[in-house]
Short mmCIF file of C-alpha atoms in Angstrom, two decimals:
data_model
loop_
_atom_site.label_atom_id
_atom_site.label_comp_id
_atom_site.label_asym_id
_atom_site.label_seq_id
_atom_site.Cartn_x
_atom_site.Cartn_y
_atom_site.Cartn_z
CA LEU A 1 0.01 -0.15 0.42
CA ALA A 2 0.95 3.36 -0.96
CA LYS A 3 1.63 5.01 2.54
CA THR A 4 1.13 9.04 2.37
CA THR A 5 3.23 11.19 4.81
CA GLN A 6 2.28 15.09 4.82
CA PRO A 7 3.46 17.83 7.03
CA ILE A 8 0.91 18.52 9.87
CA SER A 9 0.66 21.96 9.34
CA MET A 10 1.54 25.12 7.90
CA ASP A 11 1.00 28.94 8.13
CA SER A 12 1.59 31.43 5.41
CA TYR A 13 0.62 35.04 4.43
CA GLU A 14 -2.69 36.33 2.26
CA GLY A 15 -0.96 36.64 -1.45
CA GLN A 16 2.02 34.19 -0.91
CA GLU A 17 2.53 31.25 -3.08
CA VAL A 18 2.00 27.99 -0.93
CA ASN A 19 3.80 24.63 -1.44
CA ILE A 20 2.59 21.42 0.10
CA THR A 21 4.46 18.24 -0.25
CA CYS A 22 3.42 15.10 0.19
CA SER A 23 5.55 11.96 0.13
CA HIS A 24 4.94 8.38 -1.11
CA ASN A 25 7.91 6.45 -1.38
CA ASN A 26 6.50 3.03 -2.47
CA ILE A 27 3.72 4.41 -4.89
CA ALA A 28 2.80 1.59 -7.93
CA THR A 29 3.13 1.82 -11.26
CA ASN A 30 -0.89 2.25 -12.05
CA ASP A 31 -1.11 4.99 -9.05
CA TYR A 32 -2.59 8.30 -9.60
CA ILE A 33 -2.10 11.35 -6.82
CA THR A 34 -4.96 13.62 -6.19
CA TRP A 35 -5.11 16.61 -3.94
CA TYR A 36 -8.51 17.37 -2.02
CA GLN A 37 -9.86 20.21 0.18
CA GLN A 38 -11.77 19.73 3.18
CA PHE A 39 -13.22 22.44 5.54
CA PRO A 40 -14.49 21.70 8.99
CA SER A 41 -17.76 19.17 8.70
CA GLN A 42 -17.52 19.00 5.38
CA GLY A 43 -16.87 16.07 3.02
CA PRO A 44 -13.31 16.65 0.76
CA ARG A 45 -13.44 18.71 -1.83
CA PHE A 46 -11.60 17.83 -5.16
CA ILE A 47 -8.46 20.05 -6.16
CA ILE A 48 -6.39 18.48 -9.06
CA GLN A 49 -4.96 15.42 -10.45
CA GLY A 50 -1.62 13.85 -11.60
CA TYR A 51 0.15 10.75 -12.53
CA LYS A 52 3.66 12.63 -13.46
CA THR A 53 5.20 15.78 -14.24
CA LYS A 54 3.37 18.96 -14.28
CA VAL A 55 -0.79 19.43 -14.06
CA THR A 56 -2.17 22.71 -14.09
CA ASN A 57 -5.78 23.88 -13.51
CA GLU A 58 -7.81 26.92 -12.48
CA VAL A 59 -6.81 26.62 -8.88
CA ALA A 60 -3.55 25.05 -8.26
CA SER A 61 -0.63 23.30 -10.01
CA LEU A 62 0.56 19.98 -9.45
CA PHE A 63 4.42 18.91 -9.05
CA ILE A 64 5.30 15.20 -9.90
CA PRO A 65 9.16 14.24 -10.08
CA ALA A 66 10.17 12.14 -12.34
CA ASP A 67 10.40 8.95 -9.83
CA ARG A 68 7.49 9.83 -8.52
CA LYS A 69 7.59 8.98 -4.88
CA SER A 70 6.84 12.69 -3.80
CA SER A 71 3.95 15.80 -4.82
CA THR A 72 3.38 19.16 -4.40
CA LEU A 73 0.46 20.85 -4.84
CA SER A 74 1.41 24.71 -5.58
CA LEU A 75 -1.43 27.34 -4.19
CA PRO A 76 -0.57 30.42 -5.91
CA ARG A 77 -1.56 33.77 -3.74
CA VAL A 78 -3.75 32.16 -1.14
CA SER A 79 -6.64 34.03 0.68
CA LEU A 80 -8.14 33.11 4.56
CA SER A 81 -10.49 31.33 2.45
CA ASP A 82 -7.71 28.93 1.58
CA THR A 83 -7.29 27.98 5.36
CA ALA A 84 -8.23 24.19 5.43
CA VAL A 85 -6.92 20.67 5.67
CA TYR A 86 -5.47 19.62 2.43
CA TYR A 87 -4.83 16.09 1.88
CA CYS A 88 -3.23 14.40 -0.60
CA LEU A 89 -4.32 10.56 -2.01
CA VAL A 90 -2.58 8.09 -3.72
CA GLY A 91 -4.12 4.71 -4.83
CA VAL A 92 -5.73 3.13 -7.67
CA HIS A 93 -9.14 1.59 -8.18
CA HIS A 94 -9.54 -1.06 -10.67
CA SER A 95 -13.38 -2.14 -10.86
CA SER A 96 -12.27 -4.96 -13.32
CA GLY A 97 -10.21 -6.36 -10.82
CA SER A 98 -8.86 -6.55 -7.07
CA ALA A 99 -8.49 -2.93 -5.87
CA ARG A 100 -6.07 -1.20 -4.14
CA GLN A 101 -6.55 0.56 -1.54
CA LEU A 102 -7.07 4.20 -1.74
CA THR A 103 -5.01 5.87 1.12
CA PHE A 104 -5.56 9.27 2.95
CA GLY A 105 -2.64 10.84 4.04
CA SER A 106 -2.82 12.18 7.38
CA GLY A 107 -3.75 16.03 5.77
CA THR A 108 -1.99 19.19 6.43
CA GLN A 109 -3.82 22.18 8.11
CA LEU A 110 -2.91 25.49 6.04
CA THR A 111 -3.52 28.71 7.91
CA VAL A 112 -3.31 31.80 5.98
CA LEU A 113 -2.88 34.66 7.92
CA PRO A 114 -4.06 37.99 7.32
CA SER B 1 -24.64 18.02 -13.46
CA GLN B 2 -24.03 15.15 -10.64
CA THR B 3 -25.09 15.31 -6.96
CA ILE B 4 -24.62 13.11 -4.05
CA HIS B 5 -26.29 13.18 -0.66
CA GLN B 6 -26.27 11.83 2.44
CA TRP B 7 -28.67 11.60 5.72
CA PRO B 8 -28.59 12.60 8.46
CA ALA B 9 -26.07 14.68 8.71
CA THR B 10 -25.73 14.34 12.49
CA LEU B 11 -27.07 11.31 14.69
CA VAL B 12 -26.99 10.47 17.70
CA GLN B 13 -27.51 6.46 18.92
CA PRO B 14 -27.22 4.48 21.76
CA VAL B 15 -24.74 1.74 22.13
CA GLY B 16 -26.34 -1.82 20.11
CA SER B 17 -28.35 0.19 18.58
CA PRO B 18 -28.89 -0.49 14.42
CA LEU B 19 -27.72 2.10 12.01
CA SER B 20 -28.64 3.08 8.56
CA LEU B 21 -26.72 5.64 6.68
CA GLU B 22 -27.79 6.60 2.78
CA CYS B 23 -26.19 7.78 0.46
CA THR B 24 -27.51 8.56 -3.25
CA VAL B 25 -26.20 10.13 -5.95
CA GLU B 26 -27.80 11.98 -9.03
CA GLY B 27 -26.60 12.98 -12.59
CA THR B 28 -24.57 10.00 -13.29
CA SER B 29 -25.27 6.22 -14.06
CA ASN B 30 -22.71 3.24 -13.00
CA PRO B 31 -21.07 5.50 -10.73
CA ASN B 32 -18.15 3.80 -8.00
CA LEU B 33 -19.46 4.28 -4.89
CA TYR B 34 -17.01 4.65 -1.28
CA TRP B 35 -18.23 4.72 2.14
CA TYR B 36 -15.16 6.48 4.20
CA ARG B 37 -14.92 7.18 8.07
CA GLN B 38 -13.24 10.35 9.74
CA ALA B 39 -12.19 9.97 13.49
CA ALA B 40 -11.85 13.50 14.57
CA GLY B 41 -8.42 15.18 13.74
CA ARG B 42 -7.80 12.09 11.46
CA GLY B 43 -7.57 11.09 7.87
CA LEU B 44 -10.28 9.18 6.01
CA GLN B 45 -10.25 5.22 6.12
CA LEU B 46 -11.54 3.75 3.00
CA LEU B 47 -14.73 1.14 4.88
CA PHE B 48 -16.38 -0.28 1.75
CA TYR B 49 -16.99 0.45 -2.21
CA SER B 50 -18.69 -0.89 -4.61
CA VAL B 51 -18.27 -1.23 -8.33
CA GLY B 52 -21.67 -1.86 -9.12
CA ILE B 53 -25.44 -3.34 -7.49
CA GLY B 54 -24.75 -5.46 -5.90
CA GLN B 55 -21.43 -5.63 -5.34
CA ILE B 56 -19.57 -4.87 -2.30
CA SER B 57 -16.00 -4.85 -1.36
CA SER B 58 -14.96 -4.31 2.10
CA GLU B 59 -11.58 -2.59 2.90
CA VAL B 60 -11.45 -3.26 6.41
CA PRO B 61 -13.16 -5.96 8.50
CA GLN B 62 -15.87 -4.01 11.34
CA ASN B 63 -18.44 -3.88 13.01
CA LEU B 64 -20.73 -1.96 9.55
CA SER B 65 -21.72 -3.55 6.66
CA ALA B 66 -23.21 -2.17 3.14
CA SER B 67 -25.12 -2.59 0.85
CA ARG B 68 -26.05 -0.85 -3.10
CA PRO B 69 -29.37 -2.18 -3.96
CA GLN B 70 -30.18 0.39 -6.72
CA ASP B 71 -27.38 1.85 -9.18
CA ARG B 72 -26.96 5.16 -6.94
CA GLN B 73 -27.78 4.10 -3.76
CA PHE B 74 -25.41 3.00 -1.11
CA ILE B 75 -26.53 2.34 2.16
CA LEU B 76 -24.30 1.87 5.37
CA SER B 77 -25.71 -0.35 8.35
CA SER B 78 -24.97 -2.00 11.66
CA LYS B 79 -27.33 -4.39 13.58
CA LYS B 80 -25.42 -3.22 16.75
CA LEU B 81 -23.14 0.20 17.10
CA LEU B 82 -20.18 0.04 19.56
CA LEU B 83 -18.44 3.31 21.18
CA SER B 84 -15.93 2.96 19.05
CA ASP B 85 -18.39 3.21 15.41
CA SER B 86 -18.66 7.14 16.11
CA GLY B 87 -16.97 9.41 13.89
CA PHE B 88 -17.73 11.72 10.51
CA TYR B 89 -18.80 9.14 7.91
CA LEU B 90 -18.47 10.50 4.10
CA CYS B 91 -20.11 8.75 1.09
CA ALA B 92 -18.00 9.28 -1.90
CA TRP B 93 -18.51 8.77 -5.79
CA SER B 94 -16.15 8.18 -8.86
CA GLU B 95 -16.95 8.01 -12.61
CA GLN B 96 -15.16 5.48 -13.55
CA ASP B 97 -11.14 3.76 -12.58
CA ASN B 98 -8.88 6.53 -11.89
CA GLN B 99 -11.10 9.45 -11.56
CA PRO B 100 -11.57 12.01 -8.98
CA GLN B 101 -13.91 11.27 -6.47
CA HIS B 102 -16.66 13.69 -5.17
CA PHE B 103 -18.04 13.59 -1.91
CA GLY B 104 -20.94 14.31 0.22
CA ASP B 105 -21.69 16.67 2.88
CA GLY B 106 -21.27 13.76 5.67
CA THR B 107 -22.76 12.05 8.70
CA ARG B 108 -21.85 13.28 12.25
CA LEU B 109 -22.16 9.73 14.06
CA SER B 110 -22.02 9.71 17.81
CA ILE B 111 -22.51 6.94 20.06
CA LEU B 112 -23.82 7.39 23.79
#
């Protein structure tokens, strides 16, 4: 199983770029990397997903090195409303065969300060 | 657009009582469905997943069971709740393998 490790917490100021790294040393060939944002008492919300290199969407970028043993979520110019817990998820689910357990990391509490 | 509904939002149950949490998805067909549990201040633990009607796989042994009686309905049940069953239960769906999961707003279950 691809165990993930993230920093427990991070602080940042409004307008700064924030990078959160997730380590997944035993990621398997078929595993994808997905990041989620969770506010208190709500379900996680999908941010971005990637397999290798770099992926960018309207809210974030995801950097994955060649060995894929880590990934970095980059949030450009954060605001107070970005204060939340961020999870990386590494795993794969094949409906055609036995599924691998989808392993959520412990999450990183990001606090954006004014 | 697709939506996912979970209910109830909160639930307080005595030890030994039964449980039924329901999750429904709208706007998609044959989704993969998932049940997770989140303990206070912890990450999410996958409990069950389903790739089709009547097809349930369990990820961890526990006091709970799941059923999928209809394509877009996923039910989490227990015959006799334990104190350790307390937590935040989340249902999620995805369109197909390796697609991102979309979560409901969860049910906070407290066992007394």
